[in-house]
Structures are given as C-alpha cells and as structure tokens.
Tab-separated table of C-alpha atoms and ligand atoms in Angstrom:
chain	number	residue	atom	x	y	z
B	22	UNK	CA	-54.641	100.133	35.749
B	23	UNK	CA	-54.957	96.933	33.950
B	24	UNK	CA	-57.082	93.836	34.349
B	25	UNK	CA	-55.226	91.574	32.830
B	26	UNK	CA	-56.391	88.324	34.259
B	27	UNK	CA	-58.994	85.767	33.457
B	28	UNK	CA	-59.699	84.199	29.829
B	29	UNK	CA	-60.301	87.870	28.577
B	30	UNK	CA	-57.215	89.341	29.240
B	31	UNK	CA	-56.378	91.020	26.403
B	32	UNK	CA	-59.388	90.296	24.245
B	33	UNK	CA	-61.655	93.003	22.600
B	34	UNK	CA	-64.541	91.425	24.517
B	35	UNK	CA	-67.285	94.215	25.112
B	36	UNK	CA	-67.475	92.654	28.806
B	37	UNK	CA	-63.724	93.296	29.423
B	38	UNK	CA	-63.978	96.418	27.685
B	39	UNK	CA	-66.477	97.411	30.079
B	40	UNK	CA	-64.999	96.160	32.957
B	41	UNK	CA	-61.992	98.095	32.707
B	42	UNK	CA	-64.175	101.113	31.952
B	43	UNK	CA	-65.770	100.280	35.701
B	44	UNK	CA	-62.358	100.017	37.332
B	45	UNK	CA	-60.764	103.099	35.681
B	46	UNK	CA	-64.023	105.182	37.140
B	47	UNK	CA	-63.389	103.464	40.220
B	48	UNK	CA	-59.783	104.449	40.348
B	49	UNK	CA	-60.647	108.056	39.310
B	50	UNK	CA	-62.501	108.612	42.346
B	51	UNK	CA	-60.697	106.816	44.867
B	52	UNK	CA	-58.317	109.189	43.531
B	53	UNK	CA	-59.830	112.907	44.023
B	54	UNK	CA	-59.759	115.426	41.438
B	55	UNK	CA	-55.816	116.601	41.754
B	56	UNK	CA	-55.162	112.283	41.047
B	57	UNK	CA	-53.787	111.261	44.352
B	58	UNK	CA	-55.076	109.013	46.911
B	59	UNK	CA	-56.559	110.926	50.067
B	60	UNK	CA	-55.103	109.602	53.167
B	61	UNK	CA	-57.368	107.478	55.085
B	62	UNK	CA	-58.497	109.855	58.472
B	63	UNK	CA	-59.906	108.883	61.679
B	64	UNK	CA	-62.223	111.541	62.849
B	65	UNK	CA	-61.205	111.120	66.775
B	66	UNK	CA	-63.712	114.031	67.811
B	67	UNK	CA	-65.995	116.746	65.930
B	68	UNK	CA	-63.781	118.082	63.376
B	69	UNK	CA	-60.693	116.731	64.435
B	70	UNK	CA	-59.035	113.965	62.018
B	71	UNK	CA	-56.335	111.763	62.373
B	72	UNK	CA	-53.973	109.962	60.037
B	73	UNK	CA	-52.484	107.041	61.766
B	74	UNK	CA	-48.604	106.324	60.618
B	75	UNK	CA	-47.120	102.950	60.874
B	76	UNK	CA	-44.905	102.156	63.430
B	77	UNK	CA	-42.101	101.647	61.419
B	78	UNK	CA	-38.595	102.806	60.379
B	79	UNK	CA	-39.321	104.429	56.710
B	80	UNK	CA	-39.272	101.818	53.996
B	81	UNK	CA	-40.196	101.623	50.829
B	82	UNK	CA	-43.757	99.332	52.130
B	83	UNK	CA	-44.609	102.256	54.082
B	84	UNK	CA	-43.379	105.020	51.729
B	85	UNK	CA	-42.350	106.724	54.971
B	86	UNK	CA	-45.930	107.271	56.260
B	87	UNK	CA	-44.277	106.307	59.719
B	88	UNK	CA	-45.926	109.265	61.656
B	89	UNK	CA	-49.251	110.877	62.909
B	90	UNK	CA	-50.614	113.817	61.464
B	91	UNK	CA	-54.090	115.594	61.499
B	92	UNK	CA	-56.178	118.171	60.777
B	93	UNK	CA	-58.796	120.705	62.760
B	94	UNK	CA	-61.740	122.426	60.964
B	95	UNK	CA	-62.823	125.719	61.915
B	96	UNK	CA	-65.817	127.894	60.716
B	97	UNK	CA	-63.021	130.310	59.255
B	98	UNK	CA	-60.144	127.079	57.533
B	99	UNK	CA	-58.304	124.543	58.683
B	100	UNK	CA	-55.615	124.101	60.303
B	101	UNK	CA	-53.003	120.690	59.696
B	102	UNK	CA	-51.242	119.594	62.396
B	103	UNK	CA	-47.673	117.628	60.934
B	104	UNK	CA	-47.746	116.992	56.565
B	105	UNK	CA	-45.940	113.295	56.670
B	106	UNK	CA	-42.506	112.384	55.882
B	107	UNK	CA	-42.392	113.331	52.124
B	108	UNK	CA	-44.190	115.612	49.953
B	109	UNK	CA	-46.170	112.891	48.155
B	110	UNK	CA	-47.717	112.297	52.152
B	111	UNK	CA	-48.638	115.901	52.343
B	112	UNK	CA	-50.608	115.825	49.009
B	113	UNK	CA	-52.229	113.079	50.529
B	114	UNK	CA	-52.893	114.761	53.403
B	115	UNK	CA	-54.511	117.621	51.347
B	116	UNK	CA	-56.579	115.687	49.673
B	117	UNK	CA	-58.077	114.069	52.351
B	118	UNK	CA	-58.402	117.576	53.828
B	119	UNK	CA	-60.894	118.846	50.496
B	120	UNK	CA	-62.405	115.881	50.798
B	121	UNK	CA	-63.981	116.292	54.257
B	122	UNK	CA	-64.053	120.035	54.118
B	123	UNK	CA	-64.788	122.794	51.850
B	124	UNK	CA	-62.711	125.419	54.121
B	125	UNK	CA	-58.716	125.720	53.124
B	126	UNK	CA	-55.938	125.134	55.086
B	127	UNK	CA	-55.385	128.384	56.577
B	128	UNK	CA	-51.843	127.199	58.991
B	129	UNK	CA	-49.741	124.652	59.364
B	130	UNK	CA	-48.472	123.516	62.757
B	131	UNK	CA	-45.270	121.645	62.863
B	132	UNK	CA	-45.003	119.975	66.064
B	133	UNK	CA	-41.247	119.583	65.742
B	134	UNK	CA	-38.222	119.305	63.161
B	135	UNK	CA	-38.271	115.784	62.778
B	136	UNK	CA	-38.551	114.727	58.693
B	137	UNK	CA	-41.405	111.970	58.996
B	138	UNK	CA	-43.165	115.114	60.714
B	139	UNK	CA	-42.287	117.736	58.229
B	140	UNK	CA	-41.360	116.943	54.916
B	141	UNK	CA	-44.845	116.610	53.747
B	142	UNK	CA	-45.050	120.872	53.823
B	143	UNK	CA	-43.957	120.827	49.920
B	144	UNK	CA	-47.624	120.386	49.567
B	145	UNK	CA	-48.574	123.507	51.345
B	146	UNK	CA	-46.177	125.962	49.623
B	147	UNK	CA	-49.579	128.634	49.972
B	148	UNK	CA	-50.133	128.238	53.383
B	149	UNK	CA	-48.296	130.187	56.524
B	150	UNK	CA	-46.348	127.495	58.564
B	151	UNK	CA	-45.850	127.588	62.518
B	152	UNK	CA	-43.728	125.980	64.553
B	153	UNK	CA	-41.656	126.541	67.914
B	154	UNK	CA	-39.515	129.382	67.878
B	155	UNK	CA	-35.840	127.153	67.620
B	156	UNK	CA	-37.273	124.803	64.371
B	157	UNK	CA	-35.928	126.801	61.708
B	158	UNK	CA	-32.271	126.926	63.248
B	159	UNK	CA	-32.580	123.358	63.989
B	160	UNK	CA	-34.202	121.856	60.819
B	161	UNK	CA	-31.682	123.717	58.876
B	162	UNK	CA	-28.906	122.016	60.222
B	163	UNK	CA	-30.430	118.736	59.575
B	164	UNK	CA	-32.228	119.539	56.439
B	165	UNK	CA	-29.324	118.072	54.004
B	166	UNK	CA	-28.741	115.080	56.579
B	167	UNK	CA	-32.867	113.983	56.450
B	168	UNK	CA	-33.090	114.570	53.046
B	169	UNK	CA	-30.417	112.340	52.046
B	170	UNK	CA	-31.429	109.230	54.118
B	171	UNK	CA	-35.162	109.415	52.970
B	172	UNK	CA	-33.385	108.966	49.298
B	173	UNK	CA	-31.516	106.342	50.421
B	174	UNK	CA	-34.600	104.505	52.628
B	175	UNK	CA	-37.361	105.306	49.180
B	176	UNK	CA	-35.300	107.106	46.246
B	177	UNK	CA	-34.421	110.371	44.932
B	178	UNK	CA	-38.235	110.193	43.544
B	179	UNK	CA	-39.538	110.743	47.177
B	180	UNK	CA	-37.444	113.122	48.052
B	181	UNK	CA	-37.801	115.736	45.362
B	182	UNK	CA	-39.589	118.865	45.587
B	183	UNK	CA	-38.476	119.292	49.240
B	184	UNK	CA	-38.315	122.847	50.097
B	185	UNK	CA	-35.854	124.874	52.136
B	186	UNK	CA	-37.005	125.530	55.818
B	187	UNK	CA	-39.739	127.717	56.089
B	188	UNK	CA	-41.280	129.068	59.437
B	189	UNK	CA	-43.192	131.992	59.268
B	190	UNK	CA	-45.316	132.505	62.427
B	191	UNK	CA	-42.215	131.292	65.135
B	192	UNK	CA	-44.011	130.214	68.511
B	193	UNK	CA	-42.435	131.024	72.062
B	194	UNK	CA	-44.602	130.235	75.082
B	195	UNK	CA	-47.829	130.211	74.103
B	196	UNK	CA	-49.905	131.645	70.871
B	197	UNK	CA	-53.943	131.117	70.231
B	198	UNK	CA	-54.850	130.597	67.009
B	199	UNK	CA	-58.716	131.543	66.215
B	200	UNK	CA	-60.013	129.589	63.432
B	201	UNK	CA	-63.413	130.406	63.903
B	202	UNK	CA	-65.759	129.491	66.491
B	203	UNK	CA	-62.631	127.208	67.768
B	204	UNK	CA	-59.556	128.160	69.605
B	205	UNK	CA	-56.238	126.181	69.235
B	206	UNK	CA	-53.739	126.608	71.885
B	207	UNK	CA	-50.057	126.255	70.862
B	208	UNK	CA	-47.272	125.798	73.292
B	209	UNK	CA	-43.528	125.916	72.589
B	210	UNK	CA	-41.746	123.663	75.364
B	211	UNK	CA	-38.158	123.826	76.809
B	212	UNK	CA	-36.197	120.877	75.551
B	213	UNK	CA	-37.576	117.284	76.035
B	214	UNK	CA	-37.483	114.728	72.552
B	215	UNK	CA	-36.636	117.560	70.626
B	216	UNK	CA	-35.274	121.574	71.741
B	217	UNK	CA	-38.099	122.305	69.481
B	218	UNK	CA	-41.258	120.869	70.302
B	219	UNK	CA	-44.146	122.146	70.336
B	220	UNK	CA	-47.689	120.630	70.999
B	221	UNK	CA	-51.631	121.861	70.073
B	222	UNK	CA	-54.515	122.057	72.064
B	223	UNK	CA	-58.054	121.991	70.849
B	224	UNK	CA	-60.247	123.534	73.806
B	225	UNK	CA	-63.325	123.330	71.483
B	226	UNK	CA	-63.288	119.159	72.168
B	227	UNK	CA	-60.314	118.956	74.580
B	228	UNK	CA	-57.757	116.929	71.989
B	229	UNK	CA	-54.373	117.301	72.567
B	230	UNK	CA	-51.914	117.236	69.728
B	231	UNK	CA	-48.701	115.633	71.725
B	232	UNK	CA	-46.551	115.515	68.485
B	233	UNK	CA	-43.548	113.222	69.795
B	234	UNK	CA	-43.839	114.067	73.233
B	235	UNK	CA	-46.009	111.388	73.433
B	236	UNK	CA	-45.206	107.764	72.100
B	237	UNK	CA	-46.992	105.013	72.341
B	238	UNK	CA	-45.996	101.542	71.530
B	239	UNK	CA	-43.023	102.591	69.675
B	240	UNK	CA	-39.969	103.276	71.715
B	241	UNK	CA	-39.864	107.130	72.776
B	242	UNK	CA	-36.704	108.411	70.923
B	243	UNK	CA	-34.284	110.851	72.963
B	244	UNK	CA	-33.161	113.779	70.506
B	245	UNK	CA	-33.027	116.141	73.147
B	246	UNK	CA	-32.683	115.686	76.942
B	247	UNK	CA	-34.259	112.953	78.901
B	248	UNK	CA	-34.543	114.990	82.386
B	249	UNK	CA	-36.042	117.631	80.394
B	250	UNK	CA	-38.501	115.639	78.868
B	251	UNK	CA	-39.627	113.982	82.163
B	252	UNK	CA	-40.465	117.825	84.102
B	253	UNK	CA	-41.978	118.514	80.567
B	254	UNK	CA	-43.964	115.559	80.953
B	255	UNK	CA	-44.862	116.806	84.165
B	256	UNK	CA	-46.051	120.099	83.015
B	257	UNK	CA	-48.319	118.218	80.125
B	258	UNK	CA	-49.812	116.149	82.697
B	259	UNK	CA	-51.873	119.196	83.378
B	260	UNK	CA	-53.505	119.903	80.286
B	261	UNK	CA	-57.196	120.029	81.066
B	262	UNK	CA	-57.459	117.232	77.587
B	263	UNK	CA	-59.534	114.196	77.524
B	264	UNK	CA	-57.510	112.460	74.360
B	265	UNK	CA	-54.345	113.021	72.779
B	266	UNK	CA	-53.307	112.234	69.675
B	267	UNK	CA	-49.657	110.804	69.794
B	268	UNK	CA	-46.720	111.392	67.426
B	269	UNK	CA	-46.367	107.541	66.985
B	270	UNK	CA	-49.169	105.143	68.041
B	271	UNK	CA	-53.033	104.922	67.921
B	272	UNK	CA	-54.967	107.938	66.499
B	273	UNK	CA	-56.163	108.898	70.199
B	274	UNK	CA	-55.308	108.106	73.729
B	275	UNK	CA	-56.662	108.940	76.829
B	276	UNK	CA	-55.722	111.234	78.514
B	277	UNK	CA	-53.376	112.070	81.021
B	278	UNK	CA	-52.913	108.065	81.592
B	279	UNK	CA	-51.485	107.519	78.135
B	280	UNK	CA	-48.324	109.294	79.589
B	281	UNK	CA	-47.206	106.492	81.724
B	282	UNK	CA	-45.482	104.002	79.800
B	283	UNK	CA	-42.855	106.701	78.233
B	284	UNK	CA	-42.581	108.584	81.774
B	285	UNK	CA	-41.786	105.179	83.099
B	286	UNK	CA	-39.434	104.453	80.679
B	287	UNK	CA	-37.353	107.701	80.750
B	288	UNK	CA	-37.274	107.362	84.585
B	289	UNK	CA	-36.009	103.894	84.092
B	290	UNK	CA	-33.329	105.379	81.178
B	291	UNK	CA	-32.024	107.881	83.899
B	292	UNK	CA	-32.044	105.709	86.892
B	293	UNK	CA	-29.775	103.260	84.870
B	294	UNK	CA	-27.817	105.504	83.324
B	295	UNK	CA	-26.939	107.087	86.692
B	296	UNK	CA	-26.552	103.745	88.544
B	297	UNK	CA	-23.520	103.251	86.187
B	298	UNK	CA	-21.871	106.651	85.900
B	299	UNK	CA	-21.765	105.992	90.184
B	300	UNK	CA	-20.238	102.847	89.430
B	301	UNK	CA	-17.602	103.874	87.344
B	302	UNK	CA	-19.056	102.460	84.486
B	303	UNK	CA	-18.302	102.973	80.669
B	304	UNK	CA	-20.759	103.920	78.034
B	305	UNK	CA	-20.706	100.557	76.625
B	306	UNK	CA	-21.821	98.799	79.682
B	307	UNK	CA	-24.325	101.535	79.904
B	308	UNK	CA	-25.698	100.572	76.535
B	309	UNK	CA	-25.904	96.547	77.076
B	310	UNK	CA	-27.264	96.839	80.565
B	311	UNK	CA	-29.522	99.996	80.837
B	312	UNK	CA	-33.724	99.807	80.121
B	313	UNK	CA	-33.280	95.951	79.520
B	314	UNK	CA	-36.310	95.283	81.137
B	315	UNK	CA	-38.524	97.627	79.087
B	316	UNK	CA	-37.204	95.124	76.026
B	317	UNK	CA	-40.524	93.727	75.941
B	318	UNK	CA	-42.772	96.809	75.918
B	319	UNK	CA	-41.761	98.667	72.787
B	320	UNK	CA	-41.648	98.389	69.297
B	321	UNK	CA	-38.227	99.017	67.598
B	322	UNK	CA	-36.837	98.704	70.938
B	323	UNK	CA	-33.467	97.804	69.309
B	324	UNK	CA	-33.270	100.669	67.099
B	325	UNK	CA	-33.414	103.491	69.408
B	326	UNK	CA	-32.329	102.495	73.066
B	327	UNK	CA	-28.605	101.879	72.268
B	328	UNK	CA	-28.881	105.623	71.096
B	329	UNK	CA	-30.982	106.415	73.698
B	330	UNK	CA	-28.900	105.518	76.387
B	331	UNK	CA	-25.339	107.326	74.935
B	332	UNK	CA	-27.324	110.720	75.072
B	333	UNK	CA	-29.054	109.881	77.826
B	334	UNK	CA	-24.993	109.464	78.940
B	335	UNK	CA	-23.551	112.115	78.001
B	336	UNK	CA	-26.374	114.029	79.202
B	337	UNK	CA	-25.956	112.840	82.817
B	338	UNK	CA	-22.224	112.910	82.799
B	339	UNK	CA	-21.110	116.318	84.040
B	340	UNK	CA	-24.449	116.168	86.793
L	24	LIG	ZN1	-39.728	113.074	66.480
C-alpha cells in the first residue's frame, strides 16, 4: 500500500510517516491473519451466511466471483456450501468462515460441477467434499475445458493450484448430515441444469440451498435437460423452506414463489421449441424466434438463450 498523494508524498514527514503506519494496520486487518480479504457474507438466517456473486460472465473486474456460495454453522463445524470460481475465492471464503466462527469446516457441499461453483475447493484440500453421486464423472470431463477458459477470462495466475476432482462422500437420493444440534438435508436430483445437481436443506431455519436450480435475474442456463428441470422444479416446490438461497441472484428469496420466473421461462423454452419442430422448422429459426419475449426479464439474456434453445432442440427432437 502506498499513499502517495498530497504535498507529502514521498517526504520523510513524521505525519506521512504515521499515516501510512495507520493505513498499513488498517490493511492488516481488513486482511485476517492468513493475508487475504474475507469475503463479505450476508447472514440470511441464524448461522447461515451468504456470499452474493455478481451477475456476470467471469472477468477480470469480478475475478470470477460470478456465483453464490455460503456457509452453515453447527455446534460440532461448519459446513460450506459452493468455494467460488477460483481458489483465491475459496480462501476468501475461508476466511470469512474463521472470522465469524471458531468451529472448522468439517464438509464441503458442491451443489453441482459447474467451475464458478467449484473451483474455489483448492482452499479446502483438509476437508471431506460431497457432492451428487455423477459430479466426479462429469467434472472430470470438463475439468481441462473450465480450467482453460478461466485462464483465458483472468490468467494462468487464477487458475493455478486447481486440484484434480475430488468427491469423497458421493450423494444419491438423500443423505443427512448432523453438524450438531442442526441437520442438513442433501438431495441428489435426476437431471435438470445439470445431471448432477444437488441442493441443501437447513431444517434448523428452513433455508434452502437451490445451487443453480434456482436463478434469479440472470438467465437460467440449460446444461442438462429442460423437461427435466421443469418436473424437478416441481418436486422442489415442495420443500417445506421459507428462503432459498439461489445459485445466481440475491442472497435469499422467498420461498416457493421465487421459482416462477425460471419455471415460466423453461415452459416458454419448450413450448417454442416444440411449436417449431411441428412446423418443420430448423434450429436456426428456433434460435431467432424462441423465448423472445422473456428478452426483457433476464440478465445476459443474449449469452445463454441461443444455447439454450439448440439443447433445448435437440432435446425435444426425437419426442
Ligand atoms: Zn451452474
């Protein structure tokens, strides 16, 4: 750090001096004792904290921190819910997780394979990681692919350090997860944005962890299977939560209302999609015509629907 503005700057004045002294202490703890900068946390209900991403492609103004992630506290540790899309975000995330609490991260829950979700778990090398039972099949045949566009989107510098896939507890159905004096219900669903998501339930305060089966605001990105995702969303619906926390959006929603934009949105994608296949219609027209009215409602609209609508496509095909 350097203060090197003003009629002191550079002078031996004691006042400078000082000064810089101040702004260095200042820096150190803003900081935290392992010298990075806790992420800033919304605690959306007792215990519960939430690190809003921007809703963004990743850039080098965002560093990547385009996603959600969180934390839950338990009498016994913690457990983190998503570590940010490069390991520099999970050491964040960590420190932001010793600076509320004085328990240790005991799991990691990775809602689903997606790298602005994941690639923060180089900062967790200790801890067990969880996720659905198909993310370590799928990650690893993406792993090479994410890695090289997040050095391309922020440099080889924020992609270093990025471990091979690791998932040691596997989830199919449903596992609880005690973490003292709170119970965390994880469920692995069939395929919907991903054919490995998974979500987290907090019955201690009723705070759903949707991971990307919920967007809000930004456009809900098909990786899986838009029909899928729709009787998924059907299924979520009736989760006894009173707030979610989203994959991209606002730290917290409510709960199940927050669920309408994207359900109308995928019925809209398969309606249109469908209207042209009867028709006859190519995949092109499909992609210029389909959703247009839903232009309006989403952030980074542009960047997702054209892809949205060829799998959506190919998905509906062969119906
Ligand atoms: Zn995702």
């Amino acid at each position: 750090m350097t203060t090197s503005f003003g009629p002191d700057a550079g002078s031996t004045h004691p006042r400078a001096a000082l000064m810089t002294v101040a702004a260095a202490l200042c820096l150190l703890a803003a900081a935290g004792p392992s010298g990075v900068e806790p992420l800033a946390m919304t605690e959306v209900a007792p215990g519960v904290f939430v690190h809003q991403g921007a809703i963004a492609e990743p850039a080098p103004d965002n560093r990547g921190d385009t996603a959600n992630m969180g934390f839950i506290v338990g009498d016994s540790g913690v457990a983190v819910i998503d570590t940010g899309g490069t390991p520099e975000l999970g050491r964040r995330l960590r420190e932001a997780i010793a600076a509320r609490t004085d328990r240790e991260p005991v799991i990691v829950i990775n809602t689903h394979m997606h790298p602005d979700h994941v690639f923060g778990n180089a900062a967790f090398a200790d801890v067990p990681i969880a996720g659905h039972a198909n993310l370590r099949d799928a990650l690893a045949a993406r792993q090479d692919v994410y890695r090289q566009r997040l050095t391309d989107e922020l440099g080889a510098g924020a992609s270093a350090g990025i471990p091979r896939v690791r998932v040691d507890r596997p989830v199919a159905g449903e596992v609880r997860i005690d973490l003292g004096n709170r119970l965390l219900v994880l469920t692995a669903h069939p395929t919907a944005h991903t054919n490995n998501d998974l979500t987290v339930f907090d019955r201690k305060t009723g705070t759903l962890f949707a991971g990307d089966l919920l967007f809000i605001d930004h456009l809900p990105v098909v990786d899986g299977n838009a029909l899928g995702w729709l009787s998924v969303i059907d299924g979520l619906e009736r989760v006894p939560a009173i707030r979610a926390v989203p994959g991209h959006g606002p730290a917290m929603v409510d709960w199940p209302g927050a669920l309408d934009a994207e359900r109308r949105y995928l019925t809209v994608l398969v309606e249109g999609v469908r209207r042209v296949l009867t028709a006859g219609g190519s995949i092109q027209e499909a992609v210029a015509h389909v959703v247009e009215g839903e232009r309006d409602r989403w952030l980074l609209f542009d960047a997702y629907n054209p892809r949205n609508v060829t799998a959506t496509f190919a998905e509906l095909e062969w119906e």
